[in-house]
Amino acid sequence: MFQNKVVAFCGTAESGKTTGANYICGSVLKSLIGGNFDFRLNELGQLLVLSDTIDANGEVFTQYNRLDLDNMDDDFRHWCNYGLGDTGLWRHCKNYSLAGPLKRSVCDILGLTYEQISTDKNSETRFTYDNFYNNVDTMGKTILRERGKEKVMTARDVMEILGTKVFKSIYEDCFIDSLIRRINMDNVPLAVVSDVRRKNEVERIQSEGGIVIRLLRGLEPNTSEVDINESVPDEVIGNREMDISTFTVEINRVLTKHGVFNELG
């Protein structure tokens, strides 16, 4: 069982899961820093924080800059742990992704860039499907029938095949098990999960004591998300027609109802 609070956003692609996670982490940052610190979400749901910026002339001015919570840079990770004097954001709240370890591995092992696994997933890589065909027999032939041997793989293709056709074919629950291990190992007061898309993921998080919030906006379920409508979340936010301001009000309502923000002060 989880030792602390875990909040997971569930929905199909473009439902607002990352936006919700950004809002929670921004709210925790504001409570930690206080003073004149402020944050906002832009139209893409990205987290912007009020911070000092130095221009080309060495002049310091204040503006809203993006804070990418999925940044894998070592300096950023150090800031998350120690950047607020004797503490850091991750000592109080940390965002998690089921696909996080997969994304790190394709960067470290296959050389994809951070942009390719985050904002530019449809960019082409140096791999083609025959890389798999030549090394993976039956599975490779199935993939090639669908997509063509000479087709260049995008970053999204690489992550999908490694995640679904390789890792999950070995062990179906590999990613949800990894998520639970990481959350329990870190033991952060509030863990926020931003990419729950399947029924078994919802049920496992709930069985460990986590809260699952279903977001109704988003694209139609793809083949890996097809059973998401069969899941029974703890809360539902009908955000199809909501602007970001109304959406964050609803998140506040749900988290207050479950005592999340109250316990964090």
PDB file of C-alpha atoms in Angstrom:
ATOM      1  CA  MET A   1       0.000   0.000   0.000  1.00  0.00           C
ATOM      2  CA  PHE A   2       1.085   3.576  -0.657  1.00  0.00           C
ATOM      3  CA  GLN A   3       2.400   5.275   2.470  1.00  0.00           C
ATOM      4  CA  ASN A   4       1.423   8.790   1.339  1.00  0.00           C
ATOM      5  CA  LYS A   5      -1.057  10.538  -0.946  1.00  0.00           C
ATOM      6  CA  VAL A   6      -1.117   9.503  -4.609  1.00  0.00           C
ATOM      7  CA  VAL A   7      -3.265  11.324  -7.167  1.00  0.00           C
ATOM      8  CA  ALA A   8      -3.454   9.929 -10.715  1.00  0.00           C
ATOM      9  CA  PHE A   9      -5.045  11.549 -13.744  1.00  0.00           C
ATOM     10  CA  CYS A  10      -6.696   9.110 -16.133  1.00  0.00           C
ATOM     11  CA  GLY A  11      -7.825   9.740 -19.705  1.00  0.00           C
ATOM     12  CA  THR A  12      -7.041   9.370 -23.366  1.00  0.00           C
ATOM     13  CA  ALA A  13      -4.499  11.475 -25.276  1.00  0.00           C
ATOM     14  CA  GLU A  14      -5.002  15.245 -24.971  1.00  0.00           C
ATOM     15  CA  SER A  15      -7.448  14.925 -22.066  1.00  0.00           C
ATOM     16  CA  GLY A  16      -5.538  17.307 -19.787  1.00  0.00           C
ATOM     17  CA  LYS A  17      -3.641  14.819 -17.618  1.00  0.00           C
ATOM     18  CA  THR A  18      -0.339  16.708 -17.783  1.00  0.00           C
ATOM     19  CA  THR A  19      -2.143  20.033 -17.288  1.00  0.00           C
ATOM     20  CA  GLY A  20      -3.667  18.694 -14.085  1.00  0.00           C
ATOM     21  CA  ALA A  21      -0.316  17.459 -12.803  1.00  0.00           C
ATOM     22  CA  ASN A  22       1.312  20.796 -13.623  1.00  0.00           C
ATOM     23  CA  TYR A  23      -1.361  22.656 -11.664  1.00  0.00           C
ATOM     24  CA  ILE A  24      -0.901  20.520  -8.552  1.00  0.00           C
ATOM     25  CA  CYS A  25       2.902  20.856  -8.602  1.00  0.00           C
ATOM     26  CA  GLY A  26       2.623  24.605  -9.197  1.00  0.00           C
ATOM     27  CA  SER A  27       0.260  24.928  -6.233  1.00  0.00           C
ATOM     28  CA  VAL A  28       2.678  23.060  -3.975  1.00  0.00           C
ATOM     29  CA  LEU A  29       5.565  25.257  -5.146  1.00  0.00           C
ATOM     30  CA  LYS A  30       3.556  28.366  -4.335  1.00  0.00           C
ATOM     31  CA  SER A  31       2.807  27.100  -0.829  1.00  0.00           C
ATOM     32  CA  LEU A  32       6.520  26.331  -0.286  1.00  0.00           C
ATOM     33  CA  ILE A  33       7.989  29.564  -1.635  1.00  0.00           C
ATOM     34  CA  GLY A  34       5.241  32.022  -0.675  1.00  0.00           C
ATOM     35  CA  GLY A  35       5.960  35.718  -0.927  1.00  0.00           C
ATOM     36  CA  ASN A  36       5.685  37.115  -4.438  1.00  0.00           C
ATOM     37  CA  PHE A  37       6.054  33.740  -6.138  1.00  0.00           C
ATOM     38  CA  ASP A  38       3.332  33.020  -8.674  1.00  0.00           C
ATOM     39  CA  PHE A  39       2.599  30.526 -11.413  1.00  0.00           C
ATOM     40  CA  ARG A  40       0.148  30.083 -14.242  1.00  0.00           C
ATOM     41  CA  LEU A  41      -0.734  27.583 -16.946  1.00  0.00           C
ATOM     42  CA  ASN A  42      -0.569  28.643 -20.571  1.00  0.00           C
ATOM     43  CA  GLU A  43      -3.048  27.619 -23.280  1.00  0.00           C
ATOM     44  CA  LEU A  44      -1.133  24.334 -23.752  1.00  0.00           C
ATOM     45  CA  GLY A  45      -1.377  23.513 -20.050  1.00  0.00           C
ATOM     46  CA  GLN A  46       2.357  24.072 -19.536  1.00  0.00           C
ATOM     47  CA  LEU A  47       3.559  25.308 -16.149  1.00  0.00           C
ATOM     48  CA  LEU A  48       4.920  28.862 -16.148  1.00  0.00           C
ATOM     49  CA  VAL A  49       6.566  30.303 -13.028  1.00  0.00           C
ATOM     50  CA  LEU A  50       7.405  33.906 -12.220  1.00  0.00           C
ATOM     51  CA  SER A  51      11.190  34.145 -12.139  1.00  0.00           C
ATOM     52  CA  ASP A  52      14.109  36.478 -12.792  1.00  0.00           C
ATOM     53  CA  THR A  53      15.598  36.536 -16.288  1.00  0.00           C
ATOM     54  CA  ILE A  54      18.842  38.174 -17.423  1.00  0.00           C
ATOM     55  CA  ASP A  55      18.793  39.779 -20.869  1.00  0.00           C
ATOM     56  CA  ALA A  56      21.714  40.179 -23.311  1.00  0.00           C
ATOM     57  CA  ASN A  57      22.761  43.413 -21.607  1.00  0.00           C
ATOM     58  CA  GLY A  58      22.929  41.833 -18.163  1.00  0.00           C
ATOM     59  CA  GLU A  59      19.738  43.518 -17.003  1.00  0.00           C
ATOM     60  CA  VAL A  60      17.518  41.503 -14.659  1.00  0.00           C
ATOM     61  CA  PHE A  61      13.776  41.495 -15.224  1.00  0.00           C
ATOM     62  CA  THR A  62      10.914  39.323 -14.024  1.00  0.00           C
ATOM     63  CA  GLN A  63       8.743  37.268 -16.331  1.00  0.00           C
ATOM     64  CA  TYR A  64       6.891  33.964 -16.548  1.00  0.00           C
ATOM     65  CA  ASN A  65       9.156  31.134 -17.769  1.00  0.00           C
ATOM     66  CA  ARG A  66       8.280  27.518 -18.475  1.00  0.00           C
ATOM     67  CA  LEU A  67       9.109  24.952 -15.793  1.00  0.00           C
ATOM     68  CA  ASP A  68       9.193  21.529 -17.462  1.00  0.00           C
ATOM     69  CA  LEU A  69       8.669  18.993 -14.687  1.00  0.00           C
ATOM     70  CA  ASP A  70       9.684  16.102 -16.978  1.00  0.00           C
ATOM     71  CA  ASN A  71      13.107  17.610 -17.623  1.00  0.00           C
ATOM     72  CA  MET A  72      15.770  14.899 -17.245  1.00  0.00           C
ATOM     73  CA  ASP A  73      18.713  17.306 -16.908  1.00  0.00           C
ATOM     74  CA  ASP A  74      20.909  16.613 -13.856  1.00  0.00           C
ATOM     75  CA  ASP A  75      20.911  20.285 -12.789  1.00  0.00           C
ATOM     76  CA  PHE A  76      17.136  20.394 -12.866  1.00  0.00           C
ATOM     77  CA  ARG A  77      16.856  17.197 -10.834  1.00  0.00           C
ATOM     78  CA  HIS A  78      19.268  18.694  -8.273  1.00  0.00           C
ATOM     79  CA  TRP A  79      17.106  21.821  -8.082  1.00  0.00           C
ATOM     80  CA  CYS A  80      13.995  19.686  -7.499  1.00  0.00           C
ATOM     81  CA  ASN A  81      15.715  18.099  -4.506  1.00  0.00           C
ATOM     82  CA  TYR A  82      17.646  21.034  -3.007  1.00  0.00           C
ATOM     83  CA  GLY A  83      16.723  24.221  -4.882  1.00  0.00           C
ATOM     84  CA  LEU A  84      14.643  25.828  -2.137  1.00  0.00           C
ATOM     85  CA  GLY A  85      17.229  26.345   0.562  1.00  0.00           C
ATOM     86  CA  ASP A  86      17.206  23.214   2.709  1.00  0.00           C
ATOM     87  CA  THR A  87      14.430  21.573   0.741  1.00  0.00           C
ATOM     88  CA  GLY A  88      13.068  21.133  -2.782  1.00  0.00           C
ATOM     89  CA  LEU A  89       9.842  20.430  -4.667  1.00  0.00           C
ATOM     90  CA  TRP A  90      10.451  16.675  -4.691  1.00  0.00           C
ATOM     91  CA  ARG A  91      10.644  16.613  -0.896  1.00  0.00           C
ATOM     92  CA  HIS A  92       6.944  17.544  -0.912  1.00  0.00           C
ATOM     93  CA  CYS A  93       5.440  16.703  -4.302  1.00  0.00           C
ATOM     94  CA  LYS A  94       6.723  14.771  -7.310  1.00  0.00           C
ATOM     95  CA  ASN A  95       5.235  14.073 -10.720  1.00  0.00           C
ATOM     96  CA  TYR A  96       5.440  10.530 -12.085  1.00  0.00           C
ATOM     97  CA  SER A  97       4.852   8.933 -15.451  1.00  0.00           C
ATOM     98  CA  LEU A  98       4.338   5.256 -16.193  1.00  0.00           C
ATOM     99  CA  ALA A  99       6.365   5.756 -19.362  1.00  0.00           C
ATOM    100  CA  GLY A 100       9.167   7.656 -17.614  1.00  0.00           C
ATOM    101  CA  PRO A 101      11.717   4.795 -17.471  1.00  0.00           C
ATOM    102  CA  LEU A 102      10.980   3.875 -21.110  1.00  0.00           C
ATOM    103  CA  LYS A 103      11.550   7.468 -22.245  1.00  0.00           C
ATOM    104  CA  ARG A 104      14.838   7.678 -20.352  1.00  0.00           C
ATOM    105  CA  SER A 105      16.021   4.380 -21.817  1.00  0.00           C
ATOM    106  CA  VAL A 106      15.373   5.318 -25.454  1.00  0.00           C
ATOM    107  CA  CYS A 107      17.358   8.508 -24.867  1.00  0.00           C
ATOM    108  CA  ASP A 108      20.222   6.786 -23.049  1.00  0.00           C
ATOM    109  CA  ILE A 109      20.411   3.656 -25.203  1.00  0.00           C
ATOM    110  CA  LEU A 110      19.071   4.617 -28.651  1.00  0.00           C
ATOM    111  CA  GLY A 111      20.138   8.248 -28.642  1.00  0.00           C
ATOM    112  CA  LEU A 112      16.762   9.940 -29.066  1.00  0.00           C
ATOM    113  CA  THR A 113      16.644  13.529 -27.839  1.00  0.00           C
ATOM    114  CA  TYR A 114      14.529  14.834 -24.978  1.00  0.00           C
ATOM    115  CA  GLU A 115      12.463  16.833 -27.485  1.00  0.00           C
ATOM    116  CA  GLN A 116      11.676  13.644 -29.416  1.00  0.00           C
ATOM    117  CA  ILE A 117      10.247  11.872 -26.381  1.00  0.00           C
ATOM    118  CA  SER A 118       8.326  14.922 -25.147  1.00  0.00           C
ATOM    119  CA  THR A 119       7.205  17.643 -27.581  1.00  0.00           C
ATOM    120  CA  ASP A 120       8.291  16.215 -30.958  1.00  0.00           C
ATOM    121  CA  LYS A 121       7.212  12.573 -30.868  1.00  0.00           C
ATOM    122  CA  ASN A 122       6.330  12.490 -34.571  1.00  0.00           C
ATOM    123  CA  SER A 123       9.868  13.424 -35.641  1.00  0.00           C
ATOM    124  CA  GLU A 124      11.764  10.828 -37.665  1.00  0.00           C
ATOM    125  CA  THR A 125      14.565   8.750 -36.144  1.00  0.00           C
ATOM    126  CA  ARG A 126      17.457   6.979 -37.852  1.00  0.00           C
ATOM    127  CA  PHE A 127      15.665   3.626 -37.488  1.00  0.00           C
ATOM    128  CA  THR A 128      13.425   1.834 -39.978  1.00  0.00           C
ATOM    129  CA  TYR A 129      11.096  -1.084 -39.412  1.00  0.00           C
ATOM    130  CA  ASP A 130      13.519  -3.478 -41.052  1.00  0.00           C
ATOM    131  CA  ASN A 131      15.770  -2.945 -38.007  1.00  0.00           C
ATOM    132  CA  PHE A 132      13.106  -4.922 -36.142  1.00  0.00           C
ATOM    133  CA  TYR A 133      12.333  -7.236 -39.041  1.00  0.00           C
ATOM    134  CA  ASN A 134      15.906  -8.444 -39.278  1.00  0.00           C
ATOM    135  CA  ASN A 135      16.136  -9.183 -35.558  1.00  0.00           C
ATOM    136  CA  VAL A 136      12.629 -10.026 -34.368  1.00  0.00           C
ATOM    137  CA  ASP A 137      10.979 -12.797 -36.332  1.00  0.00           C
ATOM    138  CA  THR A 138       7.208 -13.242 -35.884  1.00  0.00           C
ATOM    139  CA  MET A 139       6.662  -9.956 -34.075  1.00  0.00           C
ATOM    140  CA  GLY A 140       8.635  -8.084 -36.723  1.00  0.00           C
ATOM    141  CA  LYS A 141       6.582  -9.559 -39.574  1.00  0.00           C
ATOM    142  CA  THR A 142       3.345  -8.543 -37.858  1.00  0.00           C
ATOM    143  CA  ILE A 143       4.574  -4.971 -37.461  1.00  0.00           C
ATOM    144  CA  LEU A 144       5.768  -4.833 -41.068  1.00  0.00           C
ATOM    145  CA  ARG A 145       2.424  -5.976 -42.445  1.00  0.00           C
ATOM    146  CA  GLU A 146       0.898  -2.991 -40.679  1.00  0.00           C
ATOM    147  CA  ARG A 147       3.487  -0.321 -41.467  1.00  0.00           C
ATOM    148  CA  GLY A 148       5.883  -1.366 -44.226  1.00  0.00           C
ATOM    149  CA  LYS A 149       9.486  -2.546 -44.052  1.00  0.00           C
ATOM    150  CA  GLU A 150      11.171   0.597 -45.354  1.00  0.00           C
ATOM    151  CA  LYS A 151       9.112   3.085 -43.361  1.00  0.00           C
ATOM    152  CA  VAL A 152      11.194   5.362 -41.152  1.00  0.00           C
ATOM    153  CA  MET A 153      10.217   5.099 -37.509  1.00  0.00           C
ATOM    154  CA  THR A 154       9.177   8.179 -35.583  1.00  0.00           C
ATOM    155  CA  ALA A 155      10.094   8.642 -31.941  1.00  0.00           C
ATOM    156  CA  ARG A 156       6.500   7.709 -31.056  1.00  0.00           C
ATOM    157  CA  ASP A 157       6.851   4.473 -33.088  1.00  0.00           C
ATOM    158  CA  VAL A 158      10.049   3.529 -31.245  1.00  0.00           C
ATOM    159  CA  MET A 159       8.475   4.040 -27.814  1.00  0.00           C
ATOM    160  CA  GLU A 160       5.260   2.260 -28.780  1.00  0.00           C
ATOM    161  CA  ILE A 161       7.030  -0.817 -30.142  1.00  0.00           C
ATOM    162  CA  LEU A 162       9.501  -1.114 -27.280  1.00  0.00           C
ATOM    163  CA  GLY A 163       6.792  -0.508 -24.697  1.00  0.00           C
ATOM    164  CA  THR A 164       3.955  -2.590 -26.131  1.00  0.00           C
ATOM    165  CA  LYS A 165       5.563  -5.137 -28.445  1.00  0.00           C
ATOM    166  CA  VAL A 166       8.644  -5.851 -26.328  1.00  0.00           C
ATOM    167  CA  PHE A 167       8.374  -5.029 -22.610  1.00  0.00           C
ATOM    168  CA  LYS A 168       4.644  -5.662 -22.202  1.00  0.00           C
ATOM    169  CA  SER A 169       4.862  -8.855 -24.238  1.00  0.00           C
ATOM    170  CA  ILE A 170       7.323 -10.140 -21.650  1.00  0.00           C
ATOM    171  CA  TYR A 171       5.327  -8.932 -18.643  1.00  0.00           C
ATOM    172  CA  GLU A 172       1.990  -7.145 -19.061  1.00  0.00           C
ATOM    173  CA  ASP A 173       2.154  -5.180 -15.797  1.00  0.00           C
ATOM    174  CA  CYS A 174       5.787  -4.076 -16.092  1.00  0.00           C
ATOM    175  CA  PHE A 175       5.067  -0.339 -16.229  1.00  0.00           C
ATOM    176  CA  ILE A 176       2.477  -0.140 -13.453  1.00  0.00           C
ATOM    177  CA  ASP A 177       4.688  -2.303 -11.209  1.00  0.00           C
ATOM    178  CA  SER A 178       7.620   0.007 -11.921  1.00  0.00           C
ATOM    179  CA  LEU A 179       5.510   3.062 -11.078  1.00  0.00           C
ATOM    180  CA  ILE A 180       4.428   1.631  -7.727  1.00  0.00           C
ATOM    181  CA  ARG A 181       8.008   0.680  -6.829  1.00  0.00           C
ATOM    182  CA  ARG A 182       9.283   4.183  -7.638  1.00  0.00           C
ATOM    183  CA  ILE A 183       6.555   5.912  -5.641  1.00  0.00           C
ATOM    184  CA  ASN A 184       7.113   3.705  -2.605  1.00  0.00           C
ATOM    185  CA  MET A 185      10.886   4.058  -2.833  1.00  0.00           C
ATOM    186  CA  ASP A 186      10.752   7.877  -3.012  1.00  0.00           C
ATOM    187  CA  ASN A 187       8.175   8.162  -0.212  1.00  0.00           C
ATOM    188  CA  VAL A 188       7.191  11.716  -1.208  1.00  0.00           C
ATOM    189  CA  PRO A 189       4.188  13.200   0.685  1.00  0.00           C
ATOM    190  CA  LEU A 190       2.282  13.710  -2.586  1.00  0.00           C
ATOM    191  CA  ALA A 191       2.860  11.745  -5.794  1.00  0.00           C
ATOM    192  CA  VAL A 192       1.079  12.917  -8.956  1.00  0.00           C
ATOM    193  CA  VAL A 193       0.752  10.507 -11.900  1.00  0.00           C
ATOM    194  CA  SER A 194       0.051  12.096 -15.268  1.00  0.00           C
ATOM    195  CA  ASP A 195      -0.410   9.301 -17.811  1.00  0.00           C
ATOM    196  CA  VAL A 196      -2.881   6.620 -16.675  1.00  0.00           C
ATOM    197  CA  ARG A 197      -4.672   5.228 -19.728  1.00  0.00           C
ATOM    198  CA  ARG A 198      -5.712   1.650 -19.005  1.00  0.00           C
ATOM    199  CA  LYS A 199      -8.189  -0.140 -16.771  1.00  0.00           C
ATOM    200  CA  ASN A 200      -5.578  -2.322 -15.064  1.00  0.00           C
ATOM    201  CA  GLU A 201      -3.524   0.792 -14.208  1.00  0.00           C
ATOM    202  CA  VAL A 202      -6.570   2.448 -12.615  1.00  0.00           C
ATOM    203  CA  GLU A 203      -7.356  -0.648 -10.570  1.00  0.00           C
ATOM    204  CA  ARG A 204      -3.780  -1.165  -9.372  1.00  0.00           C
ATOM    205  CA  ILE A 205      -3.394   2.451  -8.237  1.00  0.00           C
ATOM    206  CA  GLN A 206      -6.713   2.259  -6.391  1.00  0.00           C
ATOM    207  CA  SER A 207      -5.784  -1.067  -4.779  1.00  0.00           C
ATOM    208  CA  GLU A 208      -2.640   0.597  -3.391  1.00  0.00           C
ATOM    209  CA  GLY A 209      -4.708   3.447  -1.892  1.00  0.00           C
ATOM    210  CA  GLY A 210      -4.330   6.061  -4.629  1.00  0.00           C
ATOM    211  CA  ILE A 211      -6.999   8.430  -5.952  1.00  0.00           C
ATOM    212  CA  VAL A 212      -7.814   8.266  -9.672  1.00  0.00           C
ATOM    213  CA  ILE A 213      -9.393  11.249 -11.437  1.00  0.00           C
ATOM    214  CA  ARG A 214     -10.913  10.542 -14.867  1.00  0.00           C
ATOM    215  CA  LEU A 215     -10.835  13.393 -17.387  1.00  0.00           C
ATOM    216  CA  LEU A 216     -13.492  13.194 -20.110  1.00  0.00           C
ATOM    217  CA  ARG A 217     -11.887  15.439 -22.701  1.00  0.00           C
ATOM    218  CA  GLY A 218      -9.481  13.914 -25.216  1.00  0.00           C
ATOM    219  CA  LEU A 219      -9.192  11.870 -28.383  1.00  0.00           C
ATOM    220  CA  GLU A 220     -11.003   8.603 -29.004  1.00  0.00           C
ATOM    221  CA  PRO A 221      -9.295   5.670 -27.239  1.00  0.00           C
ATOM    222  CA  ASN A 222      -6.591   3.956 -29.302  1.00  0.00           C
ATOM    223  CA  THR A 223      -5.934   0.222 -29.208  1.00  0.00           C
ATOM    224  CA  SER A 224      -3.916   0.472 -25.978  1.00  0.00           C
ATOM    225  CA  GLU A 225      -6.599   2.572 -24.256  1.00  0.00           C
ATOM    226  CA  VAL A 226      -9.679   0.701 -25.443  1.00  0.00           C
ATOM    227  CA  ASP A 227     -10.683  -0.590 -21.983  1.00  0.00           C
ATOM    228  CA  ILE A 228     -10.393   2.784 -20.249  1.00  0.00           C
ATOM    229  CA  ASN A 229     -14.171   3.312 -20.356  1.00  0.00           C
ATOM    230  CA  GLU A 230     -14.635   0.144 -18.300  1.00  0.00           C
ATOM    231  CA  SER A 231     -12.670   1.563 -15.368  1.00  0.00           C
ATOM    232  CA  VAL A 232     -14.361   3.045 -12.293  1.00  0.00           C
ATOM    233  CA  PRO A 233     -12.422   6.140 -11.163  1.00  0.00           C
ATOM    234  CA  ASP A 234     -12.760   7.808  -7.777  1.00  0.00           C
ATOM    235  CA  GLU A 235     -13.692  11.141  -9.363  1.00  0.00           C
ATOM    236  CA  VAL A 236     -14.716  12.360 -12.820  1.00  0.00           C
ATOM    237  CA  ILE A 237     -14.115  15.842 -14.222  1.00  0.00           C
ATOM    238  CA  GLY A 238     -16.157  16.595 -17.334  1.00  0.00           C
ATOM    239  CA  ASN A 239     -13.645  18.996 -18.839  1.00  0.00           C
ATOM    240  CA  ARG A 240     -14.625  18.748 -22.514  1.00  0.00           C
ATOM    241  CA  GLU A 241     -15.835  22.350 -22.660  1.00  0.00           C
ATOM    242  CA  MET A 242     -13.866  23.762 -19.698  1.00  0.00           C
ATOM    243  CA  ASP A 243     -11.248  26.471 -19.985  1.00  0.00           C
ATOM    244  CA  ILE A 244      -8.096  26.006 -17.915  1.00  0.00           C
ATOM    245  CA  SER A 245      -9.292  28.315 -15.129  1.00  0.00           C
ATOM    246  CA  THR A 246     -12.507  26.321 -14.604  1.00  0.00           C
ATOM    247  CA  PHE A 247     -10.560  23.068 -14.865  1.00  0.00           C
ATOM    248  CA  THR A 248      -8.207  24.068 -12.049  1.00  0.00           C
ATOM    249  CA  VAL A 249     -11.190  25.056  -9.864  1.00  0.00           C
ATOM    250  CA  GLU A 250     -12.543  21.533 -10.321  1.00  0.00           C
ATOM    251  CA  ILE A 251      -9.177  20.009  -9.439  1.00  0.00           C
ATOM    252  CA  ASN A 252      -9.132  22.103  -6.254  1.00  0.00           C
ATOM    253  CA  ARG A 253     -12.621  20.876  -5.371  1.00  0.00           C
ATOM    254  CA  VAL A 254     -11.680  17.218  -5.828  1.00  0.00           C
ATOM    255  CA  LEU A 255      -8.384  17.452  -3.936  1.00  0.00           C
ATOM    256  CA  THR A 256      -9.981  19.351  -1.062  1.00  0.00           C
ATOM    257  CA  LYS A 257     -12.759  16.746  -0.889  1.00  0.00           C
ATOM    258  CA  HIS A 258     -10.145  14.006  -0.502  1.00  0.00           C
ATOM    259  CA  GLY A 259      -8.056  16.009   1.971  1.00  0.00           C
ATOM    260  CA  VAL A 260      -4.989  16.248  -0.288  1.00  0.00           C
ATOM    261  CA  PHE A 261      -4.342  19.985  -0.140  1.00  0.00           C
ATOM    262  CA  ASN A 262      -5.484  20.145   3.502  1.00  0.00           C
ATOM    263  CA  GLU A 263      -2.860  17.630   4.622  1.00  0.00           C
ATOM    264  CA  LEU A 264      -0.125  19.364   2.677  1.00  0.00           C
ATOM    265  CA  GLY A 265      -0.995  22.699   4.271  1.00  0.00           C
TER     266      GLY A 265
END
